[in-house]
CSV table of C-alpha atoms in Angstrom, one decimal:
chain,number,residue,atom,x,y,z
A,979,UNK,CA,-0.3,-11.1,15.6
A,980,UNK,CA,-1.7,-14.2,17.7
A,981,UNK,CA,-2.4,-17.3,15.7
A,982,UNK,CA,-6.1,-16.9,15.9
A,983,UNK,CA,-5.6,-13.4,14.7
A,984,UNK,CA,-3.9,-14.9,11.8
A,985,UNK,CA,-6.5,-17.5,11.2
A,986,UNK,CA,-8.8,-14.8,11.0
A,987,UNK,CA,-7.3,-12.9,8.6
A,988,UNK,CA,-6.8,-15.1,5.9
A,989,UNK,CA,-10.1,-16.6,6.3
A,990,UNK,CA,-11.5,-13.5,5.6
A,991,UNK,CA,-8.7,-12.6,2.9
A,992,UNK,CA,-9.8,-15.7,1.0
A,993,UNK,CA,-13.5,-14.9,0.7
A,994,UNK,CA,-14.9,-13.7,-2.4
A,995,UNK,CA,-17.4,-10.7,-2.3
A,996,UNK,CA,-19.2,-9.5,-5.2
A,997,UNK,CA,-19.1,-5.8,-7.0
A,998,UNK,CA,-20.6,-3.3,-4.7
A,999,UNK,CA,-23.5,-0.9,-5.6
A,1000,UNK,CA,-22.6,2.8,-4.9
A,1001,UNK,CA,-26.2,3.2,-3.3
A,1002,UNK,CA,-25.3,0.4,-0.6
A,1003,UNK,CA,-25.4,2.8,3.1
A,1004,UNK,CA,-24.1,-0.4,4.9
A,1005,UNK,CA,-20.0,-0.7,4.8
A,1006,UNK,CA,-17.5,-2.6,6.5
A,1007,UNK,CA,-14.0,-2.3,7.9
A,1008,UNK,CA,-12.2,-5.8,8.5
A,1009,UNK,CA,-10.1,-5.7,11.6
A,1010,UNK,CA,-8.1,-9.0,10.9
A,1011,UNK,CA,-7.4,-8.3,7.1
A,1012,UNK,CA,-6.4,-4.8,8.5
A,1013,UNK,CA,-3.7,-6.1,11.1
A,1014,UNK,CA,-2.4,-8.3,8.3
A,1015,UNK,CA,-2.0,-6.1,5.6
A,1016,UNK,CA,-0.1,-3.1,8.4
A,1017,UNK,CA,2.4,-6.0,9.3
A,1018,UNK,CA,3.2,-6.7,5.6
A,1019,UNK,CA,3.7,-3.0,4.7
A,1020,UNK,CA,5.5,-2.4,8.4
A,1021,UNK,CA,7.8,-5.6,7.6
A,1022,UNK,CA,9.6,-4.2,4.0
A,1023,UNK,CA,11.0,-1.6,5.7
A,1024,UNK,CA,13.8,-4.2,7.0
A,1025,UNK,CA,14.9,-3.8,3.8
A,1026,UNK,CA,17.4,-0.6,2.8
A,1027,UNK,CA,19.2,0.4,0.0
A,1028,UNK,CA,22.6,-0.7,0.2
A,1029,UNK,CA,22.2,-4.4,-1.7
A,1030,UNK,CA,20.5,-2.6,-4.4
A,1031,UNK,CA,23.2,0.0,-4.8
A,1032,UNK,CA,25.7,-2.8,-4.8
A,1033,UNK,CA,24.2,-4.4,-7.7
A,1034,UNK,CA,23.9,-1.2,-9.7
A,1035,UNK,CA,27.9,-1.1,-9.1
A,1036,UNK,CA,28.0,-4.7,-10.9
A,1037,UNK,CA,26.4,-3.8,-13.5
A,1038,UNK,CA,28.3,-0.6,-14.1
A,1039,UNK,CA,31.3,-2.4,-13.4
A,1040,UNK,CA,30.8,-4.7,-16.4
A,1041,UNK,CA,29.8,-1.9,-19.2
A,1042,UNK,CA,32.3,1.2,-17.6
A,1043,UNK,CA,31.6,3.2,-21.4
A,1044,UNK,CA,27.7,2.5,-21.8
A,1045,UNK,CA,25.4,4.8,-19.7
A,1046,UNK,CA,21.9,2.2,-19.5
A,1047,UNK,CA,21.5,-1.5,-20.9
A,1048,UNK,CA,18.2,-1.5,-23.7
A,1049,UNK,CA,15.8,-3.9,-23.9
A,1050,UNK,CA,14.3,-5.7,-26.6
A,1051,UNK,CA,10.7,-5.7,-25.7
A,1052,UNK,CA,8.0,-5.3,-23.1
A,1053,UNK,CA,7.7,-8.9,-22.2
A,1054,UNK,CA,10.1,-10.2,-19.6
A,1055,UNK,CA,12.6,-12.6,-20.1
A,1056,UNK,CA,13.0,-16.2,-18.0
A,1057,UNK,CA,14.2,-15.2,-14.5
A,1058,UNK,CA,17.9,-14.6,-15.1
A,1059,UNK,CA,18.7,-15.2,-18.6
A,1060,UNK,CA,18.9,-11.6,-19.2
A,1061,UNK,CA,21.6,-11.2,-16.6
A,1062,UNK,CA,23.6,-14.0,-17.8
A,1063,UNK,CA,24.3,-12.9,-21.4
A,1064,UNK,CA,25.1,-9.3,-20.3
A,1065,UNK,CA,27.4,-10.3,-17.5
A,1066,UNK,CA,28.0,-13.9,-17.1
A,1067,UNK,CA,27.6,-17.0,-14.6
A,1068,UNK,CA,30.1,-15.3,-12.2
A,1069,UNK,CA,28.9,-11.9,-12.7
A,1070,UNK,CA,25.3,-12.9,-12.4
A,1071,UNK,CA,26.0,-14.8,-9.1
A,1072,UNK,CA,27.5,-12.0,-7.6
A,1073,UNK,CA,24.6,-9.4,-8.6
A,1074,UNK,CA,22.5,-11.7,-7.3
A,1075,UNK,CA,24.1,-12.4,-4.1
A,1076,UNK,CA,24.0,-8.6,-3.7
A,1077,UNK,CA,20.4,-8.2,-3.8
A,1078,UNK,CA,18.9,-11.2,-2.5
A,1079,UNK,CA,21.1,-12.7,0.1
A,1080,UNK,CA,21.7,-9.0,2.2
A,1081,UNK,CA,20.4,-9.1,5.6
A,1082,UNK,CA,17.5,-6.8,5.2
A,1083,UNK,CA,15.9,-9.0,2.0
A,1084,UNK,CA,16.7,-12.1,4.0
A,1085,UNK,CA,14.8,-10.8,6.9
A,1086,UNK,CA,11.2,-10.9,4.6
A,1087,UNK,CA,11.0,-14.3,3.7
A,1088,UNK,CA,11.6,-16.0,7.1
A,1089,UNK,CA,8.5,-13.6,8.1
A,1090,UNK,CA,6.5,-15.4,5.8
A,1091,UNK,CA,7.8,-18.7,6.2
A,1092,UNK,CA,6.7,-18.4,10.0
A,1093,UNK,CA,3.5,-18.3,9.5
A,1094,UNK,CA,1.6,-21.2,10.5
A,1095,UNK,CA,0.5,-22.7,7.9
A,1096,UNK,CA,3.5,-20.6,5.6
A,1097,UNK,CA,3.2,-18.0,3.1
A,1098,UNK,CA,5.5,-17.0,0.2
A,1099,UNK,CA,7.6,-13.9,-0.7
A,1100,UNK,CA,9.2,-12.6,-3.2
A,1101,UNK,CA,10.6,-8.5,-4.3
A,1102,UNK,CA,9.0,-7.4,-7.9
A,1103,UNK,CA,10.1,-4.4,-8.6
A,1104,UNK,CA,12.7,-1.5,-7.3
A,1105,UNK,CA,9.9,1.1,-8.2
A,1106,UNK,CA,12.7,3.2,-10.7
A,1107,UNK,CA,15.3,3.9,-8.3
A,1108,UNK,CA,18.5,2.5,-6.1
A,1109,UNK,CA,17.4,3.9,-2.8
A,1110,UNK,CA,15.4,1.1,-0.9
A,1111,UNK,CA,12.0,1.8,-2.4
A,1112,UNK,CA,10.8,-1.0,-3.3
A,1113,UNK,CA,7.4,-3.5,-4.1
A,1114,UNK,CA,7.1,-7.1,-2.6
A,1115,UNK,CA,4.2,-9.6,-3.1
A,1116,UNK,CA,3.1,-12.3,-0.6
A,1117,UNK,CA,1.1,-15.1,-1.4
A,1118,UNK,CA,-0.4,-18.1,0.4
A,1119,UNK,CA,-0.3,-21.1,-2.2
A,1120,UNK,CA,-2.9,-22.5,0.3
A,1121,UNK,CA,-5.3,-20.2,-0.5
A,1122,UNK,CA,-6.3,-17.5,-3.3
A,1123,UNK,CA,-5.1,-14.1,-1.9
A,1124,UNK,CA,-2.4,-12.2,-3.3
A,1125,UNK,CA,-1.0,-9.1,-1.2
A,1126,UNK,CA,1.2,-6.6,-3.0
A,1127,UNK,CA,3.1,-4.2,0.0
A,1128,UNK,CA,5.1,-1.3,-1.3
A,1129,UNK,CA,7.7,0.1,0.9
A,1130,UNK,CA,7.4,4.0,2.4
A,1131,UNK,CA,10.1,6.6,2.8
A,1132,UNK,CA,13.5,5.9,4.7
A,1133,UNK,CA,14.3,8.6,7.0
A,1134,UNK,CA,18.1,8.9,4.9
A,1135,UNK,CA,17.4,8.2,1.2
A,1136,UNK,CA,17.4,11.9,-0.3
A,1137,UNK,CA,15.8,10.3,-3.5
A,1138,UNK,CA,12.3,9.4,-2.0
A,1139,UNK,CA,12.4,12.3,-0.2
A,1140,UNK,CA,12.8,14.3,-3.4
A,1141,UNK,CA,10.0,12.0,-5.0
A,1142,UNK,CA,7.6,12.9,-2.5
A,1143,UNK,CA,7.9,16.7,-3.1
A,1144,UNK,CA,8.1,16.5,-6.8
A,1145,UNK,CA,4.2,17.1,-6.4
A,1146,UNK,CA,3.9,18.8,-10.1
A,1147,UNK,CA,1.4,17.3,-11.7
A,1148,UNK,CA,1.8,14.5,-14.4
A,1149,UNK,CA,-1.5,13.6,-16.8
A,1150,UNK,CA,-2.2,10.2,-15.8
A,1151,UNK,CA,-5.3,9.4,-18.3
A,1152,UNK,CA,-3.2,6.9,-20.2
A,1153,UNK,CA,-2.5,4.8,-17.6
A,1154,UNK,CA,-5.3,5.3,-15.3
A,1155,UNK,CA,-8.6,5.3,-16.8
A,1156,UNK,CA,-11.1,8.8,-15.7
A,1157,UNK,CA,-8.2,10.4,-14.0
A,1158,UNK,CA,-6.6,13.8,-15.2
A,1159,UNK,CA,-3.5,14.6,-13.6
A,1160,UNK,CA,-1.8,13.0,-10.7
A,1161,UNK,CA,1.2,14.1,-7.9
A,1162,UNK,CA,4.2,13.8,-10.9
A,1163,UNK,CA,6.7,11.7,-8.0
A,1164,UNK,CA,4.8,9.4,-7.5
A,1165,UNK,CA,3.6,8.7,-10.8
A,1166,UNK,CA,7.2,8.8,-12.4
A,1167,UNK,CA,8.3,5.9,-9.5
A,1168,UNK,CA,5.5,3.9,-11.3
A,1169,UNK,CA,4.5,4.9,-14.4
A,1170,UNK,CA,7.2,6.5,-16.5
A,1171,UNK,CA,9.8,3.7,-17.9
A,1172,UNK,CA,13.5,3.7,-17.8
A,1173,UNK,CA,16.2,3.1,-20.6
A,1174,UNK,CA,14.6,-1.1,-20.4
A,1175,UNK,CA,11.3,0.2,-21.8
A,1176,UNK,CA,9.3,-1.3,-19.1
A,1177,UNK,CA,7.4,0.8,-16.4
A,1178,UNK,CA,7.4,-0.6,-12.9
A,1179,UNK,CA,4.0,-1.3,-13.2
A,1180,UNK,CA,4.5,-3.5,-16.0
A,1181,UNK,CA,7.0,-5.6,-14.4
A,1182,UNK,CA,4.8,-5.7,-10.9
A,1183,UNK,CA,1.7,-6.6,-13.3
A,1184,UNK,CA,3.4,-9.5,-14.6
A,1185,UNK,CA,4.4,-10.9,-11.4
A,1186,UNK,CA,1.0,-10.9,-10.2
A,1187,UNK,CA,-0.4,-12.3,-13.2
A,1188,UNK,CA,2.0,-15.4,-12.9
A,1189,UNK,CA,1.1,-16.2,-8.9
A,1190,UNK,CA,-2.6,-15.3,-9.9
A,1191,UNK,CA,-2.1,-18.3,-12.6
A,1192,UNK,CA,-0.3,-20.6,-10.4
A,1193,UNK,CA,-2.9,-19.9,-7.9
A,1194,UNK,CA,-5.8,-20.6,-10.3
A,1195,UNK,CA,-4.5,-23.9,-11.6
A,1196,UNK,CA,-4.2,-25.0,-7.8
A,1197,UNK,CA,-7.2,-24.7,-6.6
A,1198,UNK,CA,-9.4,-24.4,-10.0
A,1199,UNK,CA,-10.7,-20.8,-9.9
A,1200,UNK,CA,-10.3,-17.8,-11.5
A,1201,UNK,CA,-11.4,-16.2,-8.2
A,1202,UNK,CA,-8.4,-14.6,-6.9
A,1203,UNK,CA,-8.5,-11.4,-4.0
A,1204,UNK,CA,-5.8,-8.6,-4.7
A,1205,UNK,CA,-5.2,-7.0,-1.9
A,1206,UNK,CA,-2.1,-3.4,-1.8
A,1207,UNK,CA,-0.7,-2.3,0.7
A,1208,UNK,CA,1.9,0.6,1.8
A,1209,UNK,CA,3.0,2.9,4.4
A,1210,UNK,CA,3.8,6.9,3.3
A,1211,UNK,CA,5.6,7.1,-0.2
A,1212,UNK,CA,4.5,3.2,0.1
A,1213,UNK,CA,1.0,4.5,0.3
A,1214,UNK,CA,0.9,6.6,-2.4
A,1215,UNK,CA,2.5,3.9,-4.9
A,1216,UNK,CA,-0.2,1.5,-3.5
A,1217,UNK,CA,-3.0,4.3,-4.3
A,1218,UNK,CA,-2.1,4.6,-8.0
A,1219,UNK,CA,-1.3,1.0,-8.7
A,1220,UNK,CA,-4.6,0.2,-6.9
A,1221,UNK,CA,-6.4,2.6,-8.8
A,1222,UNK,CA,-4.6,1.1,-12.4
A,1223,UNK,CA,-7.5,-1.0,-14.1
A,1224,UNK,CA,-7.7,-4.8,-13.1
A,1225,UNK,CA,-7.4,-6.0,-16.2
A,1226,UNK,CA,-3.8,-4.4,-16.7
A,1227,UNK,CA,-3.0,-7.6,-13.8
A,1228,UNK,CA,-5.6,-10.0,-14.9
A,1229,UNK,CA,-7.1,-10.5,-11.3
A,1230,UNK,CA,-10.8,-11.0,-11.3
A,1231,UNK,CA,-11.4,-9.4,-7.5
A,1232,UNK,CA,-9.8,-6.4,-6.1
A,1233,UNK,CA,-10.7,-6.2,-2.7
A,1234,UNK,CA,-10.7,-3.0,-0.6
A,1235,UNK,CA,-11.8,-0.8,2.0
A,1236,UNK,CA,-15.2,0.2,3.0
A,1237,UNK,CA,-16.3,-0.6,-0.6
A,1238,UNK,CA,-16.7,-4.0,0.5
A,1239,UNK,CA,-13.9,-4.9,3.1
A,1240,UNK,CA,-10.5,-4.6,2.6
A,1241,UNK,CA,-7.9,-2.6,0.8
A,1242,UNK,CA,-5.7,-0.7,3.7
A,1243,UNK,CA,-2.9,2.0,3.0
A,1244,UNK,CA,-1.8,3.4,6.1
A,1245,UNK,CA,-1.4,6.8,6.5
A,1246,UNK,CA,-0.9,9.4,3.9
A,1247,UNK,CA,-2.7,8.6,0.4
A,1248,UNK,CA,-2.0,9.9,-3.7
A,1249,UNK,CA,-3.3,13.0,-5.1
A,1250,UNK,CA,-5.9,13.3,-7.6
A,1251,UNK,CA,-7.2,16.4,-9.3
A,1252,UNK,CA,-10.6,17.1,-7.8
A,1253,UNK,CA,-12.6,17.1,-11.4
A,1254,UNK,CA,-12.0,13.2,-11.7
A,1255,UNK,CA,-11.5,12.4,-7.9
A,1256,UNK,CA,-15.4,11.0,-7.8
A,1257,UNK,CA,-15.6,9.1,-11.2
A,1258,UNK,CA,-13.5,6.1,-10.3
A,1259,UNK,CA,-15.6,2.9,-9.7
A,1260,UNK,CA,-17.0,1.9,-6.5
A,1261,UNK,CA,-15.1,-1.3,-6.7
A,1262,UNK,CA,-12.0,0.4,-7.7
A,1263,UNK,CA,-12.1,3.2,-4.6
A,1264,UNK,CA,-9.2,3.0,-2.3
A,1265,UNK,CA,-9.6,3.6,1.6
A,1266,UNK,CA,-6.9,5.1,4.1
A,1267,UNK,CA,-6.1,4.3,7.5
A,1268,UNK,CA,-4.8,7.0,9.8
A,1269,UNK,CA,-3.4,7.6,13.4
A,1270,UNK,CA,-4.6,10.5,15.1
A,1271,UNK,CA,-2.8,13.9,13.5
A,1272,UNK,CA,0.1,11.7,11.5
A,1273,UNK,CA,1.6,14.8,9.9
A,1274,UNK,CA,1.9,13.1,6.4
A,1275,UNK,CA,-1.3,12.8,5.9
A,1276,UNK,CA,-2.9,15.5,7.5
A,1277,UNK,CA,-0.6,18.6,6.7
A,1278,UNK,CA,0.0,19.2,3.6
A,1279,UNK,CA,-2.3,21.4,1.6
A,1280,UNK,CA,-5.2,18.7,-0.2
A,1281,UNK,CA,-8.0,22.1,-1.4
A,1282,UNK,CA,-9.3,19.1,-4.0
A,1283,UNK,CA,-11.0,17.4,-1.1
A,1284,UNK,CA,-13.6,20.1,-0.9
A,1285,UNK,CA,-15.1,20.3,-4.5
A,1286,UNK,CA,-16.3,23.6,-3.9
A,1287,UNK,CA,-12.7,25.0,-3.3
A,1288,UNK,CA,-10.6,23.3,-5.6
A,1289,UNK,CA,-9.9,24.4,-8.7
A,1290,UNK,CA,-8.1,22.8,-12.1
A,1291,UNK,CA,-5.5,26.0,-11.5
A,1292,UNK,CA,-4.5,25.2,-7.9
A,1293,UNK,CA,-1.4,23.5,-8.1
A,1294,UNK,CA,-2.4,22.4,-4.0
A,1295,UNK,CA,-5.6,21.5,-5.9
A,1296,UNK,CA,-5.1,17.8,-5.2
A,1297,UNK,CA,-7.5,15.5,-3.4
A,1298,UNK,CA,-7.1,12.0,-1.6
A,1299,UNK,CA,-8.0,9.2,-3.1
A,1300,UNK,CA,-11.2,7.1,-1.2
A,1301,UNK,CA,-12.2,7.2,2.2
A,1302,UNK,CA,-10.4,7.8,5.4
A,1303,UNK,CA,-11.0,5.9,8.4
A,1304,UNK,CA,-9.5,7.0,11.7
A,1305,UNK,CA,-9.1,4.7,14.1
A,1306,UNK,CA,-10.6,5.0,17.6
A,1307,UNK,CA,-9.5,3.8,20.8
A,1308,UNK,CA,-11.6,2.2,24.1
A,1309,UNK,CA,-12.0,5.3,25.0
A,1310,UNK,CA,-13.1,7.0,21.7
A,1311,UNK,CA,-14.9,6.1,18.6
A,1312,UNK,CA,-13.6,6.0,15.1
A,1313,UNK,CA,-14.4,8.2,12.3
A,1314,UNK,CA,-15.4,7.8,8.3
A,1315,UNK,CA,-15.4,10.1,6.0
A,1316,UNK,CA,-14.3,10.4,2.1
A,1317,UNK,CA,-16.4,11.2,-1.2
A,1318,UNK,CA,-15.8,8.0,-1.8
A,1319,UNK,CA,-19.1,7.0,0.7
A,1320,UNK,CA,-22.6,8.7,0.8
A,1321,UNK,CA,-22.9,10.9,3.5
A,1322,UNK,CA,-24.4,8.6,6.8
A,1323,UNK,CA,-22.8,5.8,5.6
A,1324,UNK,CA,-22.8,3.2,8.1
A,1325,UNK,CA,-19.3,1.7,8.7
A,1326,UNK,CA,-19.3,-1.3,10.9
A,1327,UNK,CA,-15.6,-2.5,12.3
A,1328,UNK,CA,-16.0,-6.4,12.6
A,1329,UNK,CA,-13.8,-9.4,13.3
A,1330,UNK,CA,-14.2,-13.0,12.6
A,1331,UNK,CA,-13.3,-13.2,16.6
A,1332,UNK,CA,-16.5,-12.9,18.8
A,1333,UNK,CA,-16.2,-8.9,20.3
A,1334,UNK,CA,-14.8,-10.1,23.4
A,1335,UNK,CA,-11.9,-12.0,22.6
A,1336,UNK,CA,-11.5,-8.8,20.1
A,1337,UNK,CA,-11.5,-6.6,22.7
A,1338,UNK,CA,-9.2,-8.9,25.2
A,1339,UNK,CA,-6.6,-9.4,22.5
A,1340,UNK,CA,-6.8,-5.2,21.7
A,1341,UNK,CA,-6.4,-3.8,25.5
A,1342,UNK,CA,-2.2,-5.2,25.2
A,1343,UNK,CA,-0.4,-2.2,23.7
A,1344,UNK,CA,2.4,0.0,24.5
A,1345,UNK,CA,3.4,1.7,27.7
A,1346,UNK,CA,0.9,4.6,27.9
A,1347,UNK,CA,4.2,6.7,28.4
A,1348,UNK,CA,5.2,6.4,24.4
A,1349,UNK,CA,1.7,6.4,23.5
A,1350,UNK,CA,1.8,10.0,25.2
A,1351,UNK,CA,4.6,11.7,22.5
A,1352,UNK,CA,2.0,11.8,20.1
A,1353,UNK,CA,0.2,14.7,22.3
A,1354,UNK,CA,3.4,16.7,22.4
A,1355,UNK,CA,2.4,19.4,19.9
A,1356,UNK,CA,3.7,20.0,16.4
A,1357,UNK,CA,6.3,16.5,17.3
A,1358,UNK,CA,3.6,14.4,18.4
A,1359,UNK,CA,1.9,14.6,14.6
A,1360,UNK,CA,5.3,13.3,13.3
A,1361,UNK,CA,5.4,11.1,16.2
A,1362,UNK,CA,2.1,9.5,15.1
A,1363,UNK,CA,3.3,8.8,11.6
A,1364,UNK,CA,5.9,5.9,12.7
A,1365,UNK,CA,4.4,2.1,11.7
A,1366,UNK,CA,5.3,1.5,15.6
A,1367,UNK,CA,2.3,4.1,16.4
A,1368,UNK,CA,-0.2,2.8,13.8
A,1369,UNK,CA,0.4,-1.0,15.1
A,1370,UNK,CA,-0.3,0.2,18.5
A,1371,UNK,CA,-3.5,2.2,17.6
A,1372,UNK,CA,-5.3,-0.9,15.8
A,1373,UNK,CA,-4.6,-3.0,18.5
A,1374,UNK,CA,-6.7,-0.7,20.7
A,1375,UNK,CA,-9.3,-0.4,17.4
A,1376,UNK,CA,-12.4,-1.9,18.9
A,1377,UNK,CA,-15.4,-3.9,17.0
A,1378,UNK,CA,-18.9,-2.0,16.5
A,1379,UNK,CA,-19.6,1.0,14.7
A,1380,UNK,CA,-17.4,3.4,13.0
A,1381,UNK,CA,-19.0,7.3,12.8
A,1382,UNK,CA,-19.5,9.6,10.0
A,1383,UNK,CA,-17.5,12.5,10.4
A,1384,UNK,CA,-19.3,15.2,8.8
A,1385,UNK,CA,-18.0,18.3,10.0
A,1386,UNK,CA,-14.4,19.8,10.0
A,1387,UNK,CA,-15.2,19.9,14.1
A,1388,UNK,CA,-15.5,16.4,13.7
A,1389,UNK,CA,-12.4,16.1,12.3
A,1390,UNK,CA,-10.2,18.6,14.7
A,1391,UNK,CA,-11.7,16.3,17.8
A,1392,UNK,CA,-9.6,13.2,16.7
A,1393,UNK,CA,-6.9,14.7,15.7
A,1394,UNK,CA,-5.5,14.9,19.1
């Protein structure tokens, strides 16, 4: 991203806007937030699974005859002291250097640190798993946005593979308020708490609540935007955590998509059975970004969608979660659609940066010859799922007005 770019972006990130009536027919899609927010959930995937793994290994090391380590209770413990009376100064250090000092978490802060003015980083949680899933949170202590980015699915981990077609379903009514039942993999990454009694969720709500509080005492507000991001498995953790009532974090404003502005998951979003799929607040309603035909998002069977063909007894009865904005081109429009909007709904694209300075920055992409795999049939959809592919397609996402897409014609017409 340019530095004006930037400066857009969290200008916009740091407004507050109010709750948004369901009746409102006038929507908008931020460009700058949305450049931002693909960068953050493009940039974890520097990170793999190896330093995680390694830790595991020091841990085992140090308790060969017990199988898990129990915890005590729900509430986290100072950073470290945990560590050091199960395994000592040395073996603390070294667990530590494992994780935090590899090459692929050493990459994320210095991304952060180079923006002008910086930002923070730090990793909350390993989302259940040693593989290289993972959550991170970023955080200007400048400003009052908080950006949570959950990592998608590496090519060679077996494990999220095998969590993203566990699609049984899981009843998620205790955690998520109005929902019934929910894709079970990626509720159990989330949701379902290991031998230390505390669900990922927990541990990444508590994180946020402390930078929302060190936030709030800076600057003297309780004002503080909550924006989550992912890309594939990444998306679908960021669907469900952003669909988890607010309170369970403590922010007061969680921002999003097309509600109001800004919430973007790129490419394929959670499951939800169809009967609850529309009862979900308007401020709480999730919105997906997607390139072209990505074959994640667009593939796999999602009957729930259509409320007239889904049914409690499909088990393909699932249905995405908000709307779905497909981005355009110079050359073609972008398309809205999603029960999460009344039909018509207007959808403006919009930039702090005046449309033709928009437009200037957006005609630099990639040689049209690699923009070409993603018309190869059948390997172009897969083509079209890579974060290299959705980067390129917002940056030739122009300002001005999104269209409704109301018919499955509609919908085939993009897709190419």
């Amino acid at each position: 991203m340019t530095q004006p770019q930037m400066d857009a972006a969290r200008q916009s990130m740091a407004e507050h806007v109010g709750r948004s009536s369901v009746t409102i027919d006038h929507r908008f899609f931020d460009l700058d937030v949305a450049r931002f927010l693909l960068q953050c959930a493009a940039i974890t995937y520097e990170r793999t699974s190896g330093p995680v793994q390694q830790a595991v290994q020091t841990v085992k090391n140090a308790f060969p005859s017990k199988k898990c380590l129990q915890s005590h209770g729900h509430h986290p413990k100072p950073a470290g002291e945990q560590a050091l009376g199960i395994l000592g100064e040395r073996g603390t250090q070294e667990m530590m250097s494992s994780l935090h000092e590899s090459r692929g978490e050493t990459q994320l802060p210095p991304w952060a640190n180079s923006m002008v003015p910086s930002i923070k980083y730090s990793t909350v949680s390993e989302l259940n798993g040693t593989d290289s899933a993972f959550c991170g949170i970023f955080f200007d202590p400048a400003s009052t946005w908080i950006v949570l980015a959950f990592k998608g699915t590496d090519p060679t981990e077996f494990s999220e593979w095998a969590s993203d077609f566990e699609y049984s379903p899981r009843e998620a009514g205790n955690r998520i308020t109005g929902f019934g039942q929910v894709h079970g993999g990626f509720y159990d990454r989330l949701f379902t708490a290991a031998a230390a009694e505390r669900a990922p969720f927990d541990t990444i709500a508590s994180a946020v609540r402390a930078v929302a509080d060190e936030l709030s005492a800076a600057h003297s507000t309780s004002k503080i935007n909550l924006f989550i991001t992912g890309h594939s498995l990444g998306c679908a953790m960021a669907s469900l955590a952003y669909a988890t009532p607010s309170s369970a974090m403590r922010i007061s404003l969680l921002r999003q998509s097309f509600v109001t502005q800004n919430l973007l998951l790129p490419s394929t979003s959670v499951w939800i059975r169809p009967r609850h799929m529309r009862t979900i607040p308007t401020s709480d309603l999730s919105g997906v970004l997607l390139n072209r035909g990505d074959v994640v998002a667009t593939a796999l069977p999602s009957f729930g969608d259509d409320r007239h063909t889904g049914t409690l007894r499909d088990l393909f009865a699932f249905a995405h979660l908000g709307a779905e904005f497909r981005m355009g081109s110079q050359s073609q429009p972008s398309y809205v659609k999603g029960g999460s909007l009344k039909p018509d709904t207007w959808v403006t694209v919009r930039s702090k940066l005046d449309r033709g300075t928009v437009n200037i920055m957006n005609a630099q992409g990639m040689a049209p010859v690699i923009r070409w795999t993603q018309e190869i049939p059948l390997i172009g959809r897969l083509v079209a799922h890579a974060t290299t592919m959705y980067w390129d397609a917002i940056t030739q996402l122009q300002v001005g007005r999104a269209h409704w897409a109301g018919s499955h014609w509609d919908i085939k017409r993009v897709n190419r």
